[in-house]
mmCIF file of C-alpha atoms and ligand atoms in Angstrom:
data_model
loop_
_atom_site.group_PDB
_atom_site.id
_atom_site.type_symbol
_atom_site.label_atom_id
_atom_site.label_comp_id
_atom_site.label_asym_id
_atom_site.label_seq_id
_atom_site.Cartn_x
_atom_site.Cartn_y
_atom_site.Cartn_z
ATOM 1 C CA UNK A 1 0.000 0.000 0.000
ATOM 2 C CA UNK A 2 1.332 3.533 -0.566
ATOM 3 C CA UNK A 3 0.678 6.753 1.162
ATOM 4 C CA UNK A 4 0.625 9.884 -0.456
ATOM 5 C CA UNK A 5 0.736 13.499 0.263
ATOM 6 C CA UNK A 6 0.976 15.215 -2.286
ATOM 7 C CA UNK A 7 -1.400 15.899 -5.454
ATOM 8 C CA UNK A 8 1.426 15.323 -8.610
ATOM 9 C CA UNK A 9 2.473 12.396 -7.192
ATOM 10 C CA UNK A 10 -1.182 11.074 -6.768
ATOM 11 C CA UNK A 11 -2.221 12.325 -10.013
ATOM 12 C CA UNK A 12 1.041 10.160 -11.732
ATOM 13 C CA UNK A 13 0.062 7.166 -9.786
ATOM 14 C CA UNK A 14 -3.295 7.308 -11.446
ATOM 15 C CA UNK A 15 -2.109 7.922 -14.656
ATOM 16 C CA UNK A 16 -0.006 4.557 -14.655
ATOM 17 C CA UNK A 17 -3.126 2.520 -13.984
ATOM 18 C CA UNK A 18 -3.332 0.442 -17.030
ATOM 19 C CA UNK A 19 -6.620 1.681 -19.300
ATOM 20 C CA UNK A 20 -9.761 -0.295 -18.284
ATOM 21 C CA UNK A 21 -9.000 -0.761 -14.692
ATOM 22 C CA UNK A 22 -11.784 0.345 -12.355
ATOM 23 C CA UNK A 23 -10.593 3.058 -9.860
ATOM 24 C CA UNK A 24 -12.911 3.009 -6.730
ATOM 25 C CA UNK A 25 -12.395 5.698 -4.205
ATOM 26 C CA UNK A 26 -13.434 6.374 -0.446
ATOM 27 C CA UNK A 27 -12.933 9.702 0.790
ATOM 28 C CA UNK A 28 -13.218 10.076 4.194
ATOM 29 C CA UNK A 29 -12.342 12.596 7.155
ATOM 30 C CA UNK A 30 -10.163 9.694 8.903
ATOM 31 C CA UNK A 31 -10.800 8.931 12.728
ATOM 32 C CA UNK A 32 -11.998 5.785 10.674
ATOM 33 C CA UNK A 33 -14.499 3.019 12.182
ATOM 34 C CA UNK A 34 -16.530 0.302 10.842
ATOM 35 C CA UNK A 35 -19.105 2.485 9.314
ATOM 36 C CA UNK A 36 -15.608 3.612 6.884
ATOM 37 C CA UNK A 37 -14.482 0.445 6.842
ATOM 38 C CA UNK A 38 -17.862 -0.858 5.072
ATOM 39 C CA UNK A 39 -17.264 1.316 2.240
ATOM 40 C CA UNK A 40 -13.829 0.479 1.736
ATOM 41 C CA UNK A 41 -14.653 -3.463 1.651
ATOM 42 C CA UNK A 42 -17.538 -2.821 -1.143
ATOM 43 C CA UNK A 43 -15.009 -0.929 -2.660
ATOM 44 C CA UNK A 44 -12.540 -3.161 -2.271
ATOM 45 C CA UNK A 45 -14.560 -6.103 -3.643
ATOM 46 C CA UNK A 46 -15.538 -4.128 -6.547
ATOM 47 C CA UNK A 47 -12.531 -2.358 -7.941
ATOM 48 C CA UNK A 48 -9.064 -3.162 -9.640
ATOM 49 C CA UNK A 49 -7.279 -0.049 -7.823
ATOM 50 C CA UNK A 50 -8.795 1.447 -4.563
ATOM 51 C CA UNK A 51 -8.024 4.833 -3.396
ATOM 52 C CA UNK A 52 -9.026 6.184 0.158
ATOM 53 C CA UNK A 53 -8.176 9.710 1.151
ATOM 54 C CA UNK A 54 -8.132 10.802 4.331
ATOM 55 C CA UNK A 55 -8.203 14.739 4.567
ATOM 56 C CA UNK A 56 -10.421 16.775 7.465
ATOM 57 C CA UNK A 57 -11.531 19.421 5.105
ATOM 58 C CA UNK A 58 -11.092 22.756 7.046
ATOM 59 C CA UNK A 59 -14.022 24.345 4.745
ATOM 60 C CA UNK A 60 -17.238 22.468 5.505
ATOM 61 C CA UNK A 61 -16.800 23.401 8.870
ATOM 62 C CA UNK A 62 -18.641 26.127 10.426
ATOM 63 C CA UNK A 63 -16.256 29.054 12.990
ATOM 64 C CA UNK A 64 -17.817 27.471 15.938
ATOM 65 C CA UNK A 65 -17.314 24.052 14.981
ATOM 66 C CA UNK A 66 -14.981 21.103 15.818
ATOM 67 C CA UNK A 67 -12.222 21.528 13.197
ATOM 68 C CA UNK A 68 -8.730 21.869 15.372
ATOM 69 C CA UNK A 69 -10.221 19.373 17.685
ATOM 70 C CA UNK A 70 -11.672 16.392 14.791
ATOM 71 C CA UNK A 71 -9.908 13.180 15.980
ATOM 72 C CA UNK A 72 -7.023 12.493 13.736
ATOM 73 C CA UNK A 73 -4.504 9.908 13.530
ATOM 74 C CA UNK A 74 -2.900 9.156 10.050
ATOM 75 C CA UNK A 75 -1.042 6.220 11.961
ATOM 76 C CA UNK A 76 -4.075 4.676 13.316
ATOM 77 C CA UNK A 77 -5.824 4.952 9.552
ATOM 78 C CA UNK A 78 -3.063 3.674 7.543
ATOM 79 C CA UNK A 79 -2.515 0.638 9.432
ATOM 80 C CA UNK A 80 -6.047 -0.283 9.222
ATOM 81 C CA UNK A 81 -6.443 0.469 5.270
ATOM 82 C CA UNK A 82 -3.197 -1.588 4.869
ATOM 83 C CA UNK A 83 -5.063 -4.677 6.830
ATOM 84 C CA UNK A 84 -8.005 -3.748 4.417
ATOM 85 C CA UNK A 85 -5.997 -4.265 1.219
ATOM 86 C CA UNK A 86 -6.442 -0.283 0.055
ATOM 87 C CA UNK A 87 -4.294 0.322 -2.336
ATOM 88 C CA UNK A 88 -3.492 3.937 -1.635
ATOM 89 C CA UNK A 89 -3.862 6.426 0.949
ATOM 90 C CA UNK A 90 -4.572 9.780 0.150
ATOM 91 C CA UNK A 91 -3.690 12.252 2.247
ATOM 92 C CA UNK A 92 -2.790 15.657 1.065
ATOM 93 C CA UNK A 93 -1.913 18.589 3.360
ATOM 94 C CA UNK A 94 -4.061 21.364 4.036
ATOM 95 C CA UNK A 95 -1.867 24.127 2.324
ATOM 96 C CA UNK A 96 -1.678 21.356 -0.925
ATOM 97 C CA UNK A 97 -5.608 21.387 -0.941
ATOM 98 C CA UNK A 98 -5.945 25.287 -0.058
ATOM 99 C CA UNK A 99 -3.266 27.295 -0.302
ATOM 100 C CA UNK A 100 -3.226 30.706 1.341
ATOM 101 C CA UNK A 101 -4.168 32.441 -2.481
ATOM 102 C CA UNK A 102 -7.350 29.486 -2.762
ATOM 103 C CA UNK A 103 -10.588 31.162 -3.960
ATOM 104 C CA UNK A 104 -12.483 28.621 -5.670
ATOM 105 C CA UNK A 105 -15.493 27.316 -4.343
ATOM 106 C CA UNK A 106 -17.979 24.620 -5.846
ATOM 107 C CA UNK A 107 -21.792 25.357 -4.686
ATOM 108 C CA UNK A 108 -24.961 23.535 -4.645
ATOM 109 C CA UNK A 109 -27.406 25.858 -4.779
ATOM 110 C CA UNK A 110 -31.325 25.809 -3.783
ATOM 111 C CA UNK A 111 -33.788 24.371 -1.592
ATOM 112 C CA UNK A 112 -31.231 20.880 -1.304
ATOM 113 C CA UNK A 113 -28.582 22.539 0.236
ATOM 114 C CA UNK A 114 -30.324 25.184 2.055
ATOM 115 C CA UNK A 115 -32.465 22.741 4.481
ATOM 116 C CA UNK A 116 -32.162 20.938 7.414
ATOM 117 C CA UNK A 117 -27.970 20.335 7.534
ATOM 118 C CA UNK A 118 -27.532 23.246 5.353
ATOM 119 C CA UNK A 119 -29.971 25.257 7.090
ATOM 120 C CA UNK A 120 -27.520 24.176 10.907
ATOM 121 C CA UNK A 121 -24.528 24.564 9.419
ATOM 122 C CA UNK A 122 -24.083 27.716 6.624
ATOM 123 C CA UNK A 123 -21.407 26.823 4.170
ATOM 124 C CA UNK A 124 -21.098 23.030 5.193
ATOM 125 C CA UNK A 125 -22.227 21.502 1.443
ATOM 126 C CA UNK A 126 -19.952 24.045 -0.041
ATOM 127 C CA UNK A 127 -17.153 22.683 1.257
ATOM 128 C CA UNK A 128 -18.176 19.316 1.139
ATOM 129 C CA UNK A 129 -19.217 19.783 -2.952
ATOM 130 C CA UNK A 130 -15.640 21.996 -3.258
ATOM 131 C CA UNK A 131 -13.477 19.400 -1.535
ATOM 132 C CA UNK A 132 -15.267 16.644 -3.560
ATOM 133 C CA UNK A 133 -14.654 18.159 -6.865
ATOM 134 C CA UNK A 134 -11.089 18.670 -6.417
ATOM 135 C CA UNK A 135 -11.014 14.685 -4.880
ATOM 136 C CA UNK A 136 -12.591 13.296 -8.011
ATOM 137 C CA UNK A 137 -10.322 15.672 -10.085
ATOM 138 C CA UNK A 138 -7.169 14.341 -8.987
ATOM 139 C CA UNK A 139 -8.553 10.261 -8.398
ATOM 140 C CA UNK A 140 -10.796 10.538 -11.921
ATOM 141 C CA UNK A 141 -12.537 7.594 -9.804
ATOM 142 C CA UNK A 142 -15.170 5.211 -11.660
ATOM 143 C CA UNK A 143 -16.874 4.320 -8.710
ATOM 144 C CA UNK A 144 -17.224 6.511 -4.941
ATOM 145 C CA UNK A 145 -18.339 4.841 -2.451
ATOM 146 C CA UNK A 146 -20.517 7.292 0.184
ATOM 147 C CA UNK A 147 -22.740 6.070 3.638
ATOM 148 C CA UNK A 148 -26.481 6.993 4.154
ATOM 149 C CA UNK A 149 -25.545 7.829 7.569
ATOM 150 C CA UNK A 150 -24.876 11.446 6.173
ATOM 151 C CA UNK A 151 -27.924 10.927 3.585
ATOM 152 C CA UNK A 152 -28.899 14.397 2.838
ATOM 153 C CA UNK A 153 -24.865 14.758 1.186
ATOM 154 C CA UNK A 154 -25.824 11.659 -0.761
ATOM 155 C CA UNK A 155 -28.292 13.730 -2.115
ATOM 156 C CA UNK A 156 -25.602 16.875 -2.995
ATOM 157 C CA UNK A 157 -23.407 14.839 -3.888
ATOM 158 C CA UNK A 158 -25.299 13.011 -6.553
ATOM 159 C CA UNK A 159 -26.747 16.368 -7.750
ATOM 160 C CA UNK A 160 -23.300 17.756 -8.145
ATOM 161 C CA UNK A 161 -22.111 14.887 -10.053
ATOM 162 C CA UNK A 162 -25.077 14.694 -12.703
ATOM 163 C CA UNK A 163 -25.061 18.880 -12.899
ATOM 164 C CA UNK A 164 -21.059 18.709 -13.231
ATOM 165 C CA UNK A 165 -21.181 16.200 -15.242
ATOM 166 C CA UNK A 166 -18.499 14.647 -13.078
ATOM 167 C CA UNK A 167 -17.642 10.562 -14.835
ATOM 168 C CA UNK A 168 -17.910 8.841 -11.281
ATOM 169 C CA UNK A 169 -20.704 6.468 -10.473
ATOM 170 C CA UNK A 170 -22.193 7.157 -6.705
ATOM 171 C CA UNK A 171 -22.302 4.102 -4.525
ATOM 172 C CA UNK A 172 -24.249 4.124 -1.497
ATOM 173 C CA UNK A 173 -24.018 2.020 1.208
ATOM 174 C CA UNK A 174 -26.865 1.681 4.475
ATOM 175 C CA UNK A 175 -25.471 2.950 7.856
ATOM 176 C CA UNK A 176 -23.146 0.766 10.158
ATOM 177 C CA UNK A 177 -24.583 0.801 13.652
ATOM 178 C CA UNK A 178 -23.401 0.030 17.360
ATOM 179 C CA UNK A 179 -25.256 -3.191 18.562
ATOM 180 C CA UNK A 180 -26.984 -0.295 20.732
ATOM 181 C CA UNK A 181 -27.885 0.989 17.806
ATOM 182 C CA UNK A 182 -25.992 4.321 17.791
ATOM 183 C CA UNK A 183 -24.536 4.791 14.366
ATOM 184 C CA UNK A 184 -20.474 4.821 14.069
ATOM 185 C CA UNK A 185 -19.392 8.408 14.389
ATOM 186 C CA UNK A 186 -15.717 9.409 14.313
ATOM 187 C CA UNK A 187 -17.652 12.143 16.796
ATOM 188 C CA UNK A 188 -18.215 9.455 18.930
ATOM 189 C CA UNK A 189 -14.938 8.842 20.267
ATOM 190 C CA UNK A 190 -15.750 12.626 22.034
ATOM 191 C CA UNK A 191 -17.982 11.069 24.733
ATOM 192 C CA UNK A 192 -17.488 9.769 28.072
ATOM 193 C CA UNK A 193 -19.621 7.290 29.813
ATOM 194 C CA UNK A 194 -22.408 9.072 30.369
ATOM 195 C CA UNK A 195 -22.715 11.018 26.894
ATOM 196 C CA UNK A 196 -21.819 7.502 25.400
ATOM 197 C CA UNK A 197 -25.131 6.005 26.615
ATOM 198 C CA UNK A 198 -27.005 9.178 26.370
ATOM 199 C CA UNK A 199 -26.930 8.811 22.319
ATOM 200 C CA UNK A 200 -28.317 6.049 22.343
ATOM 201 C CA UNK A 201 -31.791 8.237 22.259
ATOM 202 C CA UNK A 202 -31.207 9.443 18.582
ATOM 203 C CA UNK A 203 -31.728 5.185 17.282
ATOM 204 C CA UNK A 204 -34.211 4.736 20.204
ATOM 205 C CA UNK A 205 -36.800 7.686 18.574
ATOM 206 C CA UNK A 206 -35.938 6.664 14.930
ATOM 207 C CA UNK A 207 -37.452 3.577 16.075
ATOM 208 C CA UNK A 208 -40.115 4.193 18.051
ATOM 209 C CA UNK A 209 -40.676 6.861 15.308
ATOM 210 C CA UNK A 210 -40.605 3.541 13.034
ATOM 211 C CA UNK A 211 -43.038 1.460 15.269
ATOM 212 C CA UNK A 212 -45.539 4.460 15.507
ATOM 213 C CA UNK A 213 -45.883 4.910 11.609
ATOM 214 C CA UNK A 214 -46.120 1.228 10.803
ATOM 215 C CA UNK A 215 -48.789 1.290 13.814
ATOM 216 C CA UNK A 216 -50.958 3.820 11.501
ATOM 217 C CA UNK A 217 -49.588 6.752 12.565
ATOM 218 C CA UNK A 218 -49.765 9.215 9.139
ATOM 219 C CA UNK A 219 -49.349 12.117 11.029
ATOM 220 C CA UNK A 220 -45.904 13.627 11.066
ATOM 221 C CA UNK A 221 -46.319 16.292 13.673
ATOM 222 C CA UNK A 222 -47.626 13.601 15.826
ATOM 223 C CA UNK A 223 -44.444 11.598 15.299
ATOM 224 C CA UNK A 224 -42.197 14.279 15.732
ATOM 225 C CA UNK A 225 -43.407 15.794 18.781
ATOM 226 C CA UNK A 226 -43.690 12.143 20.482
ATOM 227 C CA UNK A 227 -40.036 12.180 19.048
ATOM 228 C CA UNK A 228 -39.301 15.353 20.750
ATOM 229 C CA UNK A 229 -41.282 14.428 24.456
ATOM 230 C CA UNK A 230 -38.868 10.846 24.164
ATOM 231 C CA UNK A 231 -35.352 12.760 23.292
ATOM 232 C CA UNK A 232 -36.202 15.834 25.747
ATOM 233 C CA UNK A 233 -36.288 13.311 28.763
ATOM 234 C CA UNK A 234 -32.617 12.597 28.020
ATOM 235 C CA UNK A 235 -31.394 15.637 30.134
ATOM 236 C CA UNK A 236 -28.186 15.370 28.088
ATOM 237 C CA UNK A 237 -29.812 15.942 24.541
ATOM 238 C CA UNK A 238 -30.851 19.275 22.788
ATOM 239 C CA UNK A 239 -32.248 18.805 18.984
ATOM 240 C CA UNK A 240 -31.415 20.899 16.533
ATOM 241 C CA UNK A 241 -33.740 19.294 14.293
ATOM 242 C CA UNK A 242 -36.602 16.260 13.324
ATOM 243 C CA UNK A 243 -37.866 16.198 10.406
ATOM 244 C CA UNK A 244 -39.993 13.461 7.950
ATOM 245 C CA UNK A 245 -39.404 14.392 4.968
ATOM 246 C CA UNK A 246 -39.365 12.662 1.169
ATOM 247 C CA UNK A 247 -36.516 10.386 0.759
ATOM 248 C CA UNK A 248 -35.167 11.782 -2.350
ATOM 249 C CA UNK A 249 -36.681 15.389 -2.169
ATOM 250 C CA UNK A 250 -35.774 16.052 1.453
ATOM 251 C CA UNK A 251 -39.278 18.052 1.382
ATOM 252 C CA UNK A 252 -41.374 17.414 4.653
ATOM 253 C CA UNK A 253 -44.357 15.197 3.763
ATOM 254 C CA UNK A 254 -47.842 16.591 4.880
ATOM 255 C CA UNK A 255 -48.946 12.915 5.778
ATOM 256 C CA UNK A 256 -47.042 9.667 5.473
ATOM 257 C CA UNK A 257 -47.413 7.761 2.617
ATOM 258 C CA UNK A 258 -45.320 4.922 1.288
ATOM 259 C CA UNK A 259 -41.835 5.742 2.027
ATOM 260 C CA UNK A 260 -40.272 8.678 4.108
ATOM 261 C CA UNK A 261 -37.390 9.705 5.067
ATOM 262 C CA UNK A 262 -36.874 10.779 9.603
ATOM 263 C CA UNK A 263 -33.955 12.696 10.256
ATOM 264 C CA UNK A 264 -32.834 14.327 12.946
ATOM 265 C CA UNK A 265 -29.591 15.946 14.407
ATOM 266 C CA UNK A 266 -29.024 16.740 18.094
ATOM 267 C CA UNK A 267 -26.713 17.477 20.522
ATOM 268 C CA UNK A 268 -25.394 15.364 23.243
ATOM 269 C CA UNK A 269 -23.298 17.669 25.557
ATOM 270 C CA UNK A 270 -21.064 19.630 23.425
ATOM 271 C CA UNK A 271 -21.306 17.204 20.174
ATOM 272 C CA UNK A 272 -23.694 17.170 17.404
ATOM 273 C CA UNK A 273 -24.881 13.997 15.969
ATOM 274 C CA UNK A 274 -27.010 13.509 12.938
ATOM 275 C CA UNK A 275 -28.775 9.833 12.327
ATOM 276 C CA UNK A 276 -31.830 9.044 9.945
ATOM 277 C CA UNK A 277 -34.100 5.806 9.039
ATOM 278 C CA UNK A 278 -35.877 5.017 5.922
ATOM 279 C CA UNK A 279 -39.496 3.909 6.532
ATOM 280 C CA UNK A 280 -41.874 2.381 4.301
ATOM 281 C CA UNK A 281 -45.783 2.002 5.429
ATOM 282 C CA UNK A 282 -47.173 -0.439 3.271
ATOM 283 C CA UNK A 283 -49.694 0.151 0.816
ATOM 284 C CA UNK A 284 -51.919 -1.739 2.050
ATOM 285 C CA UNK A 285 -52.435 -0.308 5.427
ATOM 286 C CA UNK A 286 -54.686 2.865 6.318
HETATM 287 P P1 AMP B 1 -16.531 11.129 7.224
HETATM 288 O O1 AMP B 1 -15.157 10.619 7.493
HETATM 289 O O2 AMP B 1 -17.353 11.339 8.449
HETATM 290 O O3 AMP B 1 -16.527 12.312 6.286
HETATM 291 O O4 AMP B 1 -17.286 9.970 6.445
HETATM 292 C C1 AMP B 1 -16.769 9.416 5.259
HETATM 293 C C2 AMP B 1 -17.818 8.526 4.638
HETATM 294 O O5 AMP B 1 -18.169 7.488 5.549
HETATM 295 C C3 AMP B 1 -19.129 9.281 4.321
HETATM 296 O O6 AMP B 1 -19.621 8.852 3.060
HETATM 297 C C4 AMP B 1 -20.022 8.860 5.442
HETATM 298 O O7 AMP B 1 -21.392 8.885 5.117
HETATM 299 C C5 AMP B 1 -19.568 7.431 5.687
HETATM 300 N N1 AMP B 1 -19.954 7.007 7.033
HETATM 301 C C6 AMP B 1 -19.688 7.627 8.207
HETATM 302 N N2 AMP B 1 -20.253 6.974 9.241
HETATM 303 C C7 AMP B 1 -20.910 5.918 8.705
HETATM 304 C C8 AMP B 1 -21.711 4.866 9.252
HETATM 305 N N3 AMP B 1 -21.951 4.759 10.559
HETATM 306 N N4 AMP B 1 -22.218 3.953 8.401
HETATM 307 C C9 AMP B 1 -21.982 4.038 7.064
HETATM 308 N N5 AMP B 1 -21.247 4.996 6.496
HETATM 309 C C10 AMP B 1 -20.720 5.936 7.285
#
């Protein structure tokens, strides 16, 4: 496996791939987990070369956000790509990817980017759709490999590739959880004990949230504020958001029918988790 740091060299390593060879590519913020490391096994199993970068891209977060403090460590990652058969390891600097003169920026615009995660956190799909463009620049990946667990970005992301015209098929994968049900996080390595067990609450209301719609429940008001009365009793937790909305629209649905999308993002202590669960009522209930 090789790591590299800098963008020629990773651009002439893709350039000696032989013609035809599929190029998959994870990127990824590091701090990695098994929710990462589910990606980078489909991607192993489906491509001839895979890349993973690891780079904690400064612009998609907000002033008052967890940047300096992100877990990192390179060490940690590389060791377990190597075990995982990655081919390379991106990982370019943060003056390589910005440099003090950078000015571009690659933007999203509209009702997609502008709700719910965009609405929390001003600027975030900017810098996730400008880092991204400059990733599948230098990789020209065929396939990239991205989790539901952050499924509006799915969304971005597949908008900016069809509206770019970008040549890399999306790959989507379903979220990797704890067996508590608290999906992987490199956040979660913030907690302690208490906070730990405390976010459990986001899984426990997507489900109950689950078991009151396939109960009949076509109300999504109703949902959310039984949502809200079950999270508020956690005297650790403050939402930022619920929200039902369409799964491919991110619109909030008037009443439930056939499949929605509940999201929601809330804080436990000082970090913000975001979680979501696809649910279908069936047809033929009413
Ligand atoms: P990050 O390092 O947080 O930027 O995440 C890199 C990729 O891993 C993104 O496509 C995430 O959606 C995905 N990912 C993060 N956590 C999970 C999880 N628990 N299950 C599945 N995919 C995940």
């Amino acid at each position: 496996m090789e790591l590299i740091k800098d963008i020629d060299r990773m651009r002439t390593y893709i350039e000696r791939i032989e013609e035809g060879k599929i190029i998959g590519f994870v990127p990824t913020m590091g701090g990695l987990h098994k929710g990462h490391l589910s990606l980078i096994r489909k991607g192993r199993g489906d491509s001839d070369v895979l890349v993973v970068s690891i780079f904690v891209n400064p612009a998609q977060f907000g002033p008052e956000e967890d940047f300096e403090s992100y877990p990192q460590d390179l060490e940690r990652d590389v060791k377990l790509c190597k075990q995982e058969d990655v081919d390379v390891v991106f990982a370019p600097s943060r003056e390589e990817m910005y440099p003090d003169d950078y000015f571009t920026f690659v933007e999203v615009e509209g009702y997609l980017t502008s709700t719910l995660e965009g609405d929390s956190r001003p600027g975030h799909f900017r810098g996730v759709t400008t880092i991204l463009t400059k990733l599948f620049n230098i990789v020209s990946p065929d396939r990239s490999y991205f989790g539901e667990k952050d499924y509006q970005q799915v969304l971005v992301v597949k908008k900016l590739v069809n509206e770019l015209n970008l040549d890399t098929q999306i790959i989507v994968l379903p979220i990797v959880r704890e067996n508590d049900g608290l999906a992987l996080s490199s956040r979660n390595s913030y907690f302690d004990e208490k906070e730990r067990e405390a976010a459990t609450i986001l899984y426990k209301s997507l489900k109950k949230a689950k078991e009151w719609t396939i109960g009949g429940e076509k109300d999504p008001a109703r949902i959310i504020h039984k949502m809200k009365e079950l999270i508020e009793k956690e005297p650790l937790a403050e939402i930022d958001y619920i929200a039902i909305v369409g799964p491919n629209s991110m619109e909030k649905v008037q009443s439930i029918e056939g499949e929605v999308l509940i999201i929601l993002a809330v804080k436990i202590g000082k970090v913000r988790l975001i979680d979501n669960m696809r649910v279908k009522r069936s047809m033929c209930q009413s």
